[in-house]
PDB file of N, CA and C in Angstrom:
ATOM      1  N   UNK L   1     -52.332  11.742  24.642  1.00  0.00           N
ATOM      2  CA  UNK L   1     -52.307  11.721  23.200  1.00  0.00           C
ATOM      3  C   UNK L   1     -51.985  10.303  22.743  1.00  0.00           C
ATOM      4  N   UNK L   2     -52.916   9.691  22.111  1.00  0.00           N
ATOM      5  CA  UNK L   2     -52.775   8.314  21.663  1.00  0.00           C
ATOM      6  C   UNK L   2     -52.198   8.277  20.254  1.00  0.00           C
ATOM      7  N   UNK L   3     -51.592   7.165  19.946  1.00  0.00           N
ATOM      8  CA  UNK L   3     -51.013   6.954  18.624  1.00  0.00           C
ATOM      9  C   UNK L   3     -52.139   6.670  17.639  1.00  0.00           C
ATOM     10  N   UNK L   4     -52.163   7.412  16.543  1.00  0.00           N
ATOM     11  CA  UNK L   4     -53.209   7.227  15.538  1.00  0.00           C
ATOM     12  C   UNK L   4     -52.559   7.002  14.178  1.00  0.00           C
ATOM     13  N   UNK L   5     -53.106   6.083  13.429  1.00  0.00           N
ATOM     14  CA  UNK L   5     -52.569   5.756  12.114  1.00  0.00           C
ATOM     15  C   UNK L   5     -52.703   6.942  11.157  1.00  0.00           C
ATOM     16  N   UNK L   6     -53.715   7.775  11.373  1.00  0.00           N
ATOM     17  CA  UNK L   6     -53.901   8.945  10.512  1.00  0.00           C
ATOM     18  C   UNK L   6     -52.726   9.914  10.638  1.00  0.00           C
ATOM     19  N   UNK L   7     -52.125   9.975  11.861  1.00  0.00           N
ATOM     20  CA  UNK L   7     -50.990  10.869  12.078  1.00  0.00           C
ATOM     21  C   UNK L   7     -49.801  10.487  11.192  1.00  0.00           C
ATOM     22  N   UNK L   8     -49.603   9.211  10.996  1.00  0.00           N
ATOM     23  CA  UNK L   8     -48.497   8.752  10.146  1.00  0.00           C
ATOM     24  C   UNK L   8     -48.711   9.230   8.716  1.00  0.00           C
ATOM     25  N   UNK L   9     -49.932   9.073   8.198  1.00  0.00           N
ATOM     26  CA  UNK L   9     -50.220   9.506   6.831  1.00  0.00           C
ATOM     27  C   UNK L   9     -50.091  11.017   6.685  1.00  0.00           C
ATOM     28  N   UNK L  10     -50.475  11.765   7.733  1.00  0.00           N
ATOM     29  CA  UNK L  10     -50.388  13.222   7.662  1.00  0.00           C
ATOM     30  C   UNK L  10     -48.934  13.697   7.694  1.00  0.00           C
ATOM     31  N   UNK L  11     -48.107  13.089   8.543  1.00  0.00           N
ATOM     32  CA  UNK L  11     -46.722  13.536   8.697  1.00  0.00           C
ATOM     33  C   UNK L  11     -45.828  13.049   7.558  1.00  0.00           C
ATOM     34  N   UNK L  12     -45.916  11.767   7.219  1.00  0.00           N
ATOM     35  CA  UNK L  12     -45.019  11.198   6.210  1.00  0.00           C
ATOM     36  C   UNK L  12     -45.607  11.266   4.813  1.00  0.00           C
ATOM     37  N   UNK L  13     -46.898  11.324   4.713  1.00  0.00           N
ATOM     38  CA  UNK L  13     -47.545  11.331   3.411  1.00  0.00           C
ATOM     39  C   UNK L  13     -47.654   9.921   2.868  1.00  0.00           C
ATOM     40  N   UNK L  14     -48.474   9.769   1.863  1.00  0.00           N
ATOM     41  CA  UNK L  14     -48.695   8.448   1.270  1.00  0.00           C
ATOM     42  C   UNK L  14     -47.413   7.886   0.665  1.00  0.00           C
ATOM     43  N   UNK L  15     -46.614   8.666  -0.078  1.00  0.00           N
ATOM     44  CA  UNK L  15     -45.376   8.089  -0.636  1.00  0.00           C
ATOM     45  C   UNK L  15     -44.412   7.608   0.450  1.00  0.00           C
ATOM     46  N   UNK L  16     -44.341   8.330   1.568  1.00  0.00           N
ATOM     47  CA  UNK L  16     -43.460   7.912   2.659  1.00  0.00           C
ATOM     48  C   UNK L  16     -43.909   6.613   3.288  1.00  0.00           C
ATOM     49  N   UNK L  17     -45.216   6.469   3.467  1.00  0.00           N
ATOM     50  CA  UNK L  17     -45.753   5.236   4.052  1.00  0.00           C
ATOM     51  C   UNK L  17     -45.537   4.073   3.098  1.00  0.00           C
ATOM     52  N   UNK L  18     -45.771   4.284   1.805  1.00  0.00           N
ATOM     53  CA  UNK L  18     -45.567   3.219   0.817  1.00  0.00           C
ATOM     54  C   UNK L  18     -44.095   2.811   0.776  1.00  0.00           C
ATOM     55  N   UNK L  19     -43.191   3.788   0.838  1.00  0.00           N
ATOM     56  CA  UNK L  19     -41.761   3.474   0.837  1.00  0.00           C
ATOM     57  C   UNK L  19     -41.380   2.690   2.089  1.00  0.00           C
ATOM     58  N   UNK L  20     -41.943   3.041   3.232  1.00  0.00           N
ATOM     59  CA  UNK L  20     -41.661   2.313   4.470  1.00  0.00           C
ATOM     60  C   UNK L  20     -42.147   0.882   4.419  1.00  0.00           C
ATOM     61  N   UNK L  21     -43.359   0.691   3.900  1.00  0.00           N
ATOM     62  CA  UNK L  21     -43.899  -0.676   3.787  1.00  0.00           C
ATOM     63  C   UNK L  21     -43.072  -1.477   2.790  1.00  0.00           C
ATOM     64  N   UNK L  22     -42.681  -0.846   1.691  1.00  0.00           N
ATOM     65  CA  UNK L  22     -41.838  -1.527   0.702  1.00  0.00           C
ATOM     66  C   UNK L  22     -40.504  -1.939   1.291  1.00  0.00           C
ATOM     67  N   UNK L  23     -39.928  -1.070   2.125  1.00  0.00           N
ATOM     68  CA  UNK L  23     -38.656  -1.405   2.766  1.00  0.00           C
ATOM     69  C   UNK L  23     -38.820  -2.580   3.715  1.00  0.00           C
ATOM     70  N   UNK L  24     -39.925  -2.615   4.441  1.00  0.00           N
ATOM     71  CA  UNK L  24     -40.168  -3.738   5.356  1.00  0.00           C
ATOM     72  C   UNK L  24     -40.344  -5.047   4.602  1.00  0.00           C
ATOM     73  N   UNK L  25     -41.009  -4.989   3.452  1.00  0.00           N
ATOM     74  CA  UNK L  25     -41.239  -6.203   2.668  1.00  0.00           C
ATOM     75  C   UNK L  25     -39.945  -6.675   2.009  1.00  0.00           C
ATOM     76  N   UNK L  26     -39.146  -5.747   1.492  1.00  0.00           N
ATOM     77  CA  UNK L  26     -37.936  -6.119   0.755  1.00  0.00           C
ATOM     78  C   UNK L  26     -36.727  -6.391   1.647  1.00  0.00           C
ATOM     79  N   UNK L  27     -36.752  -5.951   2.888  1.00  0.00           N
ATOM     80  CA  UNK L  27     -35.594  -6.115   3.774  1.00  0.00           C
ATOM     81  C   UNK L  27     -35.156  -7.567   3.920  1.00  0.00           C
ATOM     82  N   UNK L  28     -36.071  -8.517   4.154  1.00  0.00           N
ATOM     83  CA  UNK L  28     -35.609  -9.915   4.289  1.00  0.00           C
ATOM     84  C   UNK L  28     -34.958 -10.471   3.025  1.00  0.00           C
ATOM     85  N   UNK L  29     -35.276  -9.899   1.888  1.00  0.00           N
ATOM     86  CA  UNK L  29     -34.688 -10.364   0.629  1.00  0.00           C
ATOM     87  C   UNK L  29     -33.366  -9.645   0.361  1.00  0.00           C
ATOM     88  N   UNK L  30     -33.346  -8.339   0.596  1.00  0.00           N
ATOM     89  CA  UNK L  30     -32.171  -7.539   0.249  1.00  0.00           C
ATOM     90  C   UNK L  30     -31.011  -7.704   1.219  1.00  0.00           C
ATOM     91  N   UNK L  31     -31.296  -7.865   2.496  1.00  0.00           N
ATOM     92  CA  UNK L  31     -30.208  -7.956   3.484  1.00  0.00           C
ATOM     93  C   UNK L  31     -29.290  -9.148   3.211  1.00  0.00           C
ATOM     94  N   UNK L  32     -29.809 -10.366   2.990  1.00  0.00           N
ATOM     95  CA  UNK L  32     -28.889 -11.471   2.671  1.00  0.00           C
ATOM     96  C   UNK L  32     -28.138 -11.262   1.356  1.00  0.00           C
ATOM     97  N   UNK L  33     -28.805 -10.668   0.364  1.00  0.00           N
ATOM     98  CA  UNK L  33     -28.136 -10.430  -0.920  1.00  0.00           C
ATOM     99  C   UNK L  33     -27.002  -9.428  -0.752  1.00  0.00           C
ATOM    100  N   UNK L  34     -27.255  -8.367  -0.016  1.00  0.00           N
ATOM    101  CA  UNK L  34     -26.214  -7.365   0.223  1.00  0.00           C
ATOM    102  C   UNK L  34     -25.088  -7.967   1.052  1.00  0.00           C
ATOM    103  N   UNK L  35     -25.433  -8.799   2.029  1.00  0.00           N
ATOM    104  CA  UNK L  35     -24.405  -9.445   2.849  1.00  0.00           C
ATOM    105  C   UNK L  35     -23.552 -10.383   2.001  1.00  0.00           C
ATOM    106  N   UNK L  36     -24.193 -11.096   1.072  1.00  0.00           N
ATOM    107  CA  UNK L  36     -23.458 -12.021   0.209  1.00  0.00           C
ATOM    108  C   UNK L  36     -22.484 -11.261  -0.690  1.00  0.00           C
ATOM    109  N   UNK L  37     -22.900 -10.111  -1.181  1.00  0.00           N
ATOM    110  CA  UNK L  37     -22.035  -9.296  -2.031  1.00  0.00           C
ATOM    111  C   UNK L  37     -21.014  -8.539  -1.186  1.00  0.00           C
ATOM    112  N   UNK L  38     -21.440  -8.071  -0.030  1.00  0.00           N
ATOM    113  CA  UNK L  38     -20.582  -7.243   0.809  1.00  0.00           C
ATOM    114  C   UNK L  38     -19.428  -7.988   1.445  1.00  0.00           C
ATOM    115  N   UNK L  39     -19.611  -9.275   1.739  1.00  0.00           N
ATOM    116  CA  UNK L  39     -18.549 -10.032   2.407  1.00  0.00           C
ATOM    117  C   UNK L  39     -17.285 -10.117   1.556  1.00  0.00           C
ATOM    118  N   UNK L  40     -17.356 -10.497   0.286  1.00  0.00           N
ATOM    119  CA  UNK L  40     -16.129 -10.521  -0.526  1.00  0.00           C
ATOM    120  C   UNK L  40     -15.499  -9.139  -0.694  1.00  0.00           C
ATOM    121  N   UNK L  41     -16.344  -8.120  -0.803  1.00  0.00           N
ATOM    122  CA  UNK L  41     -15.814  -6.764  -0.936  1.00  0.00           C
ATOM    123  C   UNK L  41     -15.080  -6.368   0.339  1.00  0.00           C
ATOM    124  N   UNK L  42     -15.679  -6.668   1.486  1.00  0.00           N
ATOM    125  CA  UNK L  42     -15.037  -6.344   2.765  1.00  0.00           C
ATOM    126  C   UNK L  42     -13.741  -7.128   2.930  1.00  0.00           C
ATOM    127  N   UNK L  43     -13.757  -8.402   2.542  1.00  0.00           N
ATOM    128  CA  UNK L  43     -12.553  -9.227   2.656  1.00  0.00           C
ATOM    129  C   UNK L  43     -11.434  -8.690   1.766  1.00  0.00           C
ATOM    130  N   UNK L  44     -11.776  -8.270   0.560  1.00  0.00           N
ATOM    131  CA  UNK L  44     -10.773  -7.701  -0.347  1.00  0.00           C
ATOM    132  C   UNK L  44     -10.205  -6.404   0.223  1.00  0.00           C
ATOM    133  N   UNK L  45     -11.064  -5.595   0.833  1.00  0.00           N
ATOM    134  CA  UNK L  45     -10.588  -4.347   1.439  1.00  0.00           C
ATOM    135  C   UNK L  45      -9.645  -4.634   2.603  1.00  0.00           C
ATOM    136  N   UNK L  46      -9.956  -5.652   3.386  1.00  0.00           N
ATOM    137  CA  UNK L  46      -9.091  -6.023   4.515  1.00  0.00           C
ATOM    138  C   UNK L  46      -7.741  -6.529   4.001  1.00  0.00           C
ATOM    139  N   UNK L  47      -7.758  -7.362   2.963  1.00  0.00           N
ATOM    140  CA  UNK L  47      -6.502  -7.860   2.390  1.00  0.00           C
ATOM    141  C   UNK L  47      -5.642  -6.708   1.873  1.00  0.00           C
ATOM    142  N   UNK L  48      -6.277  -5.777   1.186  1.00  0.00           N
ATOM    143  CA  UNK L  48      -5.544  -4.615   0.676  1.00  0.00           C
ATOM    144  C   UNK L  48      -4.948  -3.812   1.817  1.00  0.00           C
ATOM    145  N   UNK L  49      -5.713  -3.646   2.886  1.00  0.00           N
ATOM    146  CA  UNK L  49      -5.212  -2.923   4.053  1.00  0.00           C
ATOM    147  C   UNK L  49      -4.016  -3.608   4.683  1.00  0.00           C
ATOM    148  N   UNK L  50      -4.061  -4.930   4.766  1.00  0.00           N
ATOM    149  CA  UNK L  50      -2.944  -5.681   5.350  1.00  0.00           C
ATOM    150  C   UNK L  50      -1.693  -5.536   4.480  1.00  0.00           C
ATOM    151  N   UNK L  51      -1.855  -5.673   3.163  1.00  0.00           N
ATOM    152  CA  UNK L  51      -0.706  -5.519   2.260  1.00  0.00           C
ATOM    153  C   UNK L  51      -0.127  -4.113   2.347  1.00  0.00           C
ATOM    154  N   UNK L  52      -0.990  -3.106   2.392  1.00  0.00           N
ATOM    155  CA  UNK L  52      -0.528  -1.726   2.518  1.00  0.00           C
ATOM    156  C   UNK L  52       0.227  -1.528   3.827  1.00  0.00           C
ATOM    157  N   UNK L  53      -0.284  -2.111   4.905  1.00  0.00           N
ATOM    158  CA  UNK L  53       0.376  -2.005   6.212  1.00  0.00           C
ATOM    159  C   UNK L  53       1.766  -2.629   6.169  1.00  0.00           C
ATOM    160  N   UNK L  54       1.882  -3.809   5.575  1.00  0.00           N
ATOM    161  CA  UNK L  54       3.177  -4.493   5.512  1.00  0.00           C
ATOM    162  C   UNK L  54       4.195  -3.679   4.704  1.00  0.00           C
ATOM    163  N   UNK L  55       3.765  -3.157   3.554  1.00  0.00           N
ATOM    164  CA  UNK L  55       4.687  -2.363   2.734  1.00  0.00           C
ATOM    165  C   UNK L  55       5.073  -1.073   3.441  1.00  0.00           C
ATOM    166  N   UNK L  56       4.115  -0.449   4.088  1.00  0.00           N
ATOM    167  CA  UNK L  56       4.390   0.796   4.805  1.00  0.00           C
ATOM    168  C   UNK L  56       5.311   0.550   5.981  1.00  0.00           C
ATOM    169  N   UNK L  57       5.106  -0.560   6.663  1.00  0.00           N
ATOM    170  CA  UNK L  57       5.952  -0.891   7.814  1.00  0.00           C
ATOM    171  C   UNK L  57       7.408  -1.023   7.381  1.00  0.00           C
ATOM    172  N   UNK L  58       7.655  -1.684   6.250  1.00  0.00           N
ATOM    173  CA  UNK L  58       9.017  -1.827   5.740  1.00  0.00           C
ATOM    174  C   UNK L  58       9.621  -0.490   5.339  1.00  0.00           C
ATOM    175  N   UNK L  59       8.830   0.357   4.697  1.00  0.00           N
ATOM    176  CA  UNK L  59       9.328   1.670   4.276  1.00  0.00           C
ATOM    177  C   UNK L  59       9.647   2.542   5.480  1.00  0.00           C
ATOM    178  N   UNK L  60       8.816   2.474   6.506  1.00  0.00           N
ATOM    179  CA  UNK L  60       9.060   3.270   7.714  1.00  0.00           C
ATOM    180  C   UNK L  60      10.315   2.777   8.427  1.00  0.00           C
ATOM    181  N   UNK L  61      10.507   1.470   8.482  1.00  0.00           N
ATOM    182  CA  UNK L  61      11.714   0.930   9.115  1.00  0.00           C
ATOM    183  C   UNK L  61      12.962   1.382   8.358  1.00  0.00           C
ATOM    184  N   UNK L  62      12.896   1.353   7.037  1.00  0.00           N
ATOM    185  CA  UNK L  62      14.043   1.782   6.232  1.00  0.00           C
ATOM    186  C   UNK L  62      14.317   3.273   6.424  1.00  0.00           C
ATOM    187  N   UNK L  63      13.268   4.077   6.467  1.00  0.00           N
ATOM    188  CA  UNK L  63      13.441   5.517   6.692  1.00  0.00           C
ATOM    189  C   UNK L  63      14.036   5.772   8.073  1.00  0.00           C
ATOM    190  N   UNK L  64      13.640   4.972   9.063  1.00  0.00           N
ATOM    191  CA  UNK L  64      14.207   5.111  10.403  1.00  0.00           C
ATOM    192  C   UNK L  64      15.694   4.804  10.419  1.00  0.00           C
ATOM    193  N   UNK L  65      16.090   3.775   9.672  1.00  0.00           N
ATOM    194  CA  UNK L  65      17.511   3.428   9.601  1.00  0.00           C
ATOM    195  C   UNK L  65      18.315   4.545   8.936  1.00  0.00           C
ATOM    196  N   UNK L  66      17.780   5.112   7.862  1.00  0.00           N
ATOM    197  CA  UNK L  66      18.463   6.213   7.174  1.00  0.00           C
ATOM    198  C   UNK L  66      18.607   7.399   8.117  1.00  0.00           C
ATOM    199  N   UNK L  67      17.542   7.715   8.861  1.00  0.00           N
ATOM    200  CA  UNK L  67      17.590   8.825   9.806  1.00  0.00           C
ATOM    201  C   UNK L  67      18.620   8.565  10.899  1.00  0.00           C
ATOM    202  N   UNK L  68      18.661   7.335  11.422  1.00  0.00           N
ATOM    203  CA  UNK L  68      19.651   6.994  12.452  1.00  0.00           C
ATOM    204  C   UNK L  68      21.069   7.141  11.913  1.00  0.00           C
ATOM    205  N   UNK L  69      21.290   6.749  10.658  1.00  0.00           N
ATOM    206  CA  UNK L  69      22.612   6.906  10.044  1.00  0.00           C
ATOM    207  C   UNK L  69      23.000   8.381   9.940  1.00  0.00           C
ATOM    208  N   UNK L  70      22.040   9.221   9.547  1.00  0.00           N
ATOM    209  CA  UNK L  70      22.339  10.652   9.439  1.00  0.00           C
ATOM    210  C   UNK L  70      22.647  11.250  10.807  1.00  0.00           C
ATOM    211  N   UNK L  71      21.920  10.830  11.832  1.00  0.00           N
ATOM    212  CA  UNK L  71      22.185  11.329  13.187  1.00  0.00           C
ATOM    213  C   UNK L  71      23.577  10.903  13.638  1.00  0.00           C
ATOM    214  N   UNK L  72      23.946   9.650  13.370  1.00  0.00           N
ATOM    215  CA  UNK L  72      25.272   9.163  13.760  1.00  0.00           C
ATOM    216  C   UNK L  72      26.370   9.930  13.019  1.00  0.00           C
ATOM    217  N   UNK L  73      26.167  10.200  11.734  1.00  0.00           N
ATOM    218  CA  UNK L  73      27.159  10.970  10.974  1.00  0.00           C
ATOM    219  C   UNK L  73      27.288  12.388  11.525  1.00  0.00           C
ATOM    220  N   UNK L  74      26.167  13.013  11.845  1.00  0.00           N
ATOM    221  CA  UNK L  74      26.202  14.372  12.393  1.00  0.00           C
ATOM    222  C   UNK L  74      26.911  14.389  13.741  1.00  0.00           C
ATOM    223  N   UNK L  75      26.646  13.387  14.578  1.00  0.00           N
ATOM    224  CA  UNK L  75      27.320  13.315  15.877  1.00  0.00           C
ATOM    225  C   UNK L  75      28.820  13.113  15.700  1.00  0.00           C
ATOM    226  N   UNK L  76      29.207  12.289  14.735  1.00  0.00           N
ATOM    227  CA  UNK L  76      30.631  12.060  14.483  1.00  0.00           C
ATOM    228  C   UNK L  76      31.305  13.341  13.995  1.00  0.00           C
ATOM    229  N   UNK L  77      30.628  14.086  13.125  1.00  0.00           N
ATOM    230  CA  UNK L  77      31.200  15.349  12.650  1.00  0.00           C
ATOM    231  C   UNK L  77      31.340  16.348  13.790  1.00  0.00           C
ATOM    232  N   UNK L  78      30.336  16.429  14.661  1.00  0.00           N
ATOM    233  CA  UNK L  78      30.422  17.335  15.809  1.00  0.00           C
ATOM    234  C   UNK L  78      31.561  16.936  16.738  1.00  0.00           C
ATOM    235  N   UNK L  79      31.715  15.643  16.971  1.00  0.00           N
ATOM    236  CA  UNK L  79      32.798  15.175  17.836  1.00  0.00           C
ATOM    237  C   UNK L  79      34.153  15.485  17.208  1.00  0.00           C
ATOM    238  N   UNK L  80      34.265  15.338  15.890  1.00  0.00           N
ATOM    239  CA  UNK L  80      35.514  15.646  15.194  1.00  0.00           C
ATOM    240  C   UNK L  80      35.842  17.134  15.304  1.00  0.00           C
ATOM    241  N   UNK L  81      34.835  17.985  15.126  1.00  0.00           N
ATOM    242  CA  UNK L  81      35.056  19.427  15.255  1.00  0.00           C
ATOM    243  C   UNK L  81      35.474  19.794  16.677  1.00  0.00           C
ATOM    244  N   UNK L  82      34.855  19.183  17.668  1.00  0.00           N
ATOM    245  CA  UNK L  82      35.200  19.463  19.064  1.00  0.00           C
ATOM    246  C   UNK L  82      36.627  19.022  19.376  1.00  0.00           C
ATOM    247  N   UNK L  83      37.029  17.863  18.840  1.00  0.00           N
ATOM    248  CA  UNK L  83      38.393  17.398  19.108  1.00  0.00           C
ATOM    249  C   UNK L  83      39.423  18.303  18.427  1.00  0.00           C
ATOM    250  N   UNK L  84      39.106  18.819  17.235  1.00  0.00           N
ATOM    251  CA  UNK L  84      40.019  19.756  16.565  1.00  0.00           C
ATOM    252  C   UNK L  84      40.141  21.044  17.362  1.00  0.00           C
ATOM    253  N   UNK L  85      39.025  21.553  17.875  1.00  0.00           N
ATOM    254  CA  UNK L  85      39.059  22.773  18.684  1.00  0.00           C
ATOM    255  C   UNK L  85      39.876  22.546  19.951  1.00  0.00           C
ATOM    256  N   UNK L  86      39.694  21.413  20.582  1.00  0.00           N
ATOM    257  CA  UNK L  86      40.431  21.113  21.808  1.00  0.00           C
ATOM    258  C   UNK L  86      41.920  20.982  21.512  1.00  0.00           C
ATOM    259  N   UNK L  87      42.257  20.364  20.381  1.00  0.00           N
ATOM    260  CA  UNK L  87      43.662  20.203  20.009  1.00  0.00           C
ATOM    261  C   UNK L  87      44.301  21.552  19.726  1.00  0.00           C
ATOM    262  N   UNK L  88      43.609  22.413  18.996  1.00  0.00           N
ATOM    263  CA  UNK L  88      44.158  23.727  18.660  1.00  0.00           C
ATOM    264  C   UNK L  88      44.287  24.617  19.891  1.00  0.00           C
ATOM    265  N   UNK L  89      43.377  24.528  20.812  1.00  0.00           N
ATOM    266  CA  UNK L  89      43.462  25.361  22.015  1.00  0.00           C
ATOM    267  C   UNK L  89      44.510  24.821  22.988  1.00  0.00           C
ATOM    268  N   UNK L  90      44.889  23.563  22.859  1.00  0.00           N
ATOM    269  CA  UNK L  90      45.887  22.978  23.753  1.00  0.00           C
ATOM    270  C   UNK L  90      47.310  23.228  23.269  1.00  0.00           C
ATOM    271  N   UNK L  91      47.506  23.629  22.003  1.00  0.00           N
ATOM    272  CA  UNK L  91      48.848  23.889  21.483  1.00  0.00           C
ATOM    273  C   UNK L  91      49.434  25.119  22.170  1.00  0.00           C
ATOM    274  N   UNK L  92      50.713  25.064  22.480  1.00  0.00           N
ATOM    275  CA  UNK L  92      51.346  26.240  23.090  1.00  0.00           C
ATOM    276  C   UNK L  92      51.489  27.347  22.059  1.00  0.00           C
ATOM    277  N   UNK L  93      51.326  28.553  22.491  1.00  0.00           N
ATOM    278  CA  UNK L  93      51.453  29.683  21.567  1.00  0.00           C
ATOM    279  C   UNK L  93      52.931  30.030  21.398  1.00  0.00           C
ATOM    280  N   UNK L  94      53.329  30.460  20.191  1.00  0.00           N
ATOM    281  CA  UNK L  94      54.723  30.790  19.889  1.00  0.00           C
ATOM    282  C   UNK L  94      55.085  32.203  20.322  1.00  0.00           C
ATOM    283  N   UNK L  95      54.159  33.078  20.510  1.00  0.00           N
ATOM    284  CA  UNK L  95      54.478  34.466  20.873  1.00  0.00           C
ATOM    285  C   UNK L  95      54.669  34.594  22.374  1.00  0.00           C
ATOM    286  N   UNK L  96      55.677  35.400  22.792  1.00  0.00           N
ATOM    287  CA  UNK L  96      55.967  35.541  24.237  1.00  0.00           C
ATOM    288  C   UNK L  96      55.044  36.461  24.949  1.00  0.00           C
TER     289      UNK L  96
END
């Protein structure tokens, strides 16, 4: 089965072929224009991403410090409760 130009017209139709030829003709013009517009947009998106990362990194570090403080406070309270229990169980009982 050989490649035939008629097959393209039958499968894609005349509008499809015209659109394909138009895309081939306009591609050398549109690609540089889109690249020229796209580069500043991409650069702005990257800058925004970097700023967001920096702010998020600081917020996460601060949240980690708060969490560590809460864990330390909870451990101190548990240790205090354990020492009170040990002290109370070590006292001699008054009843014979």
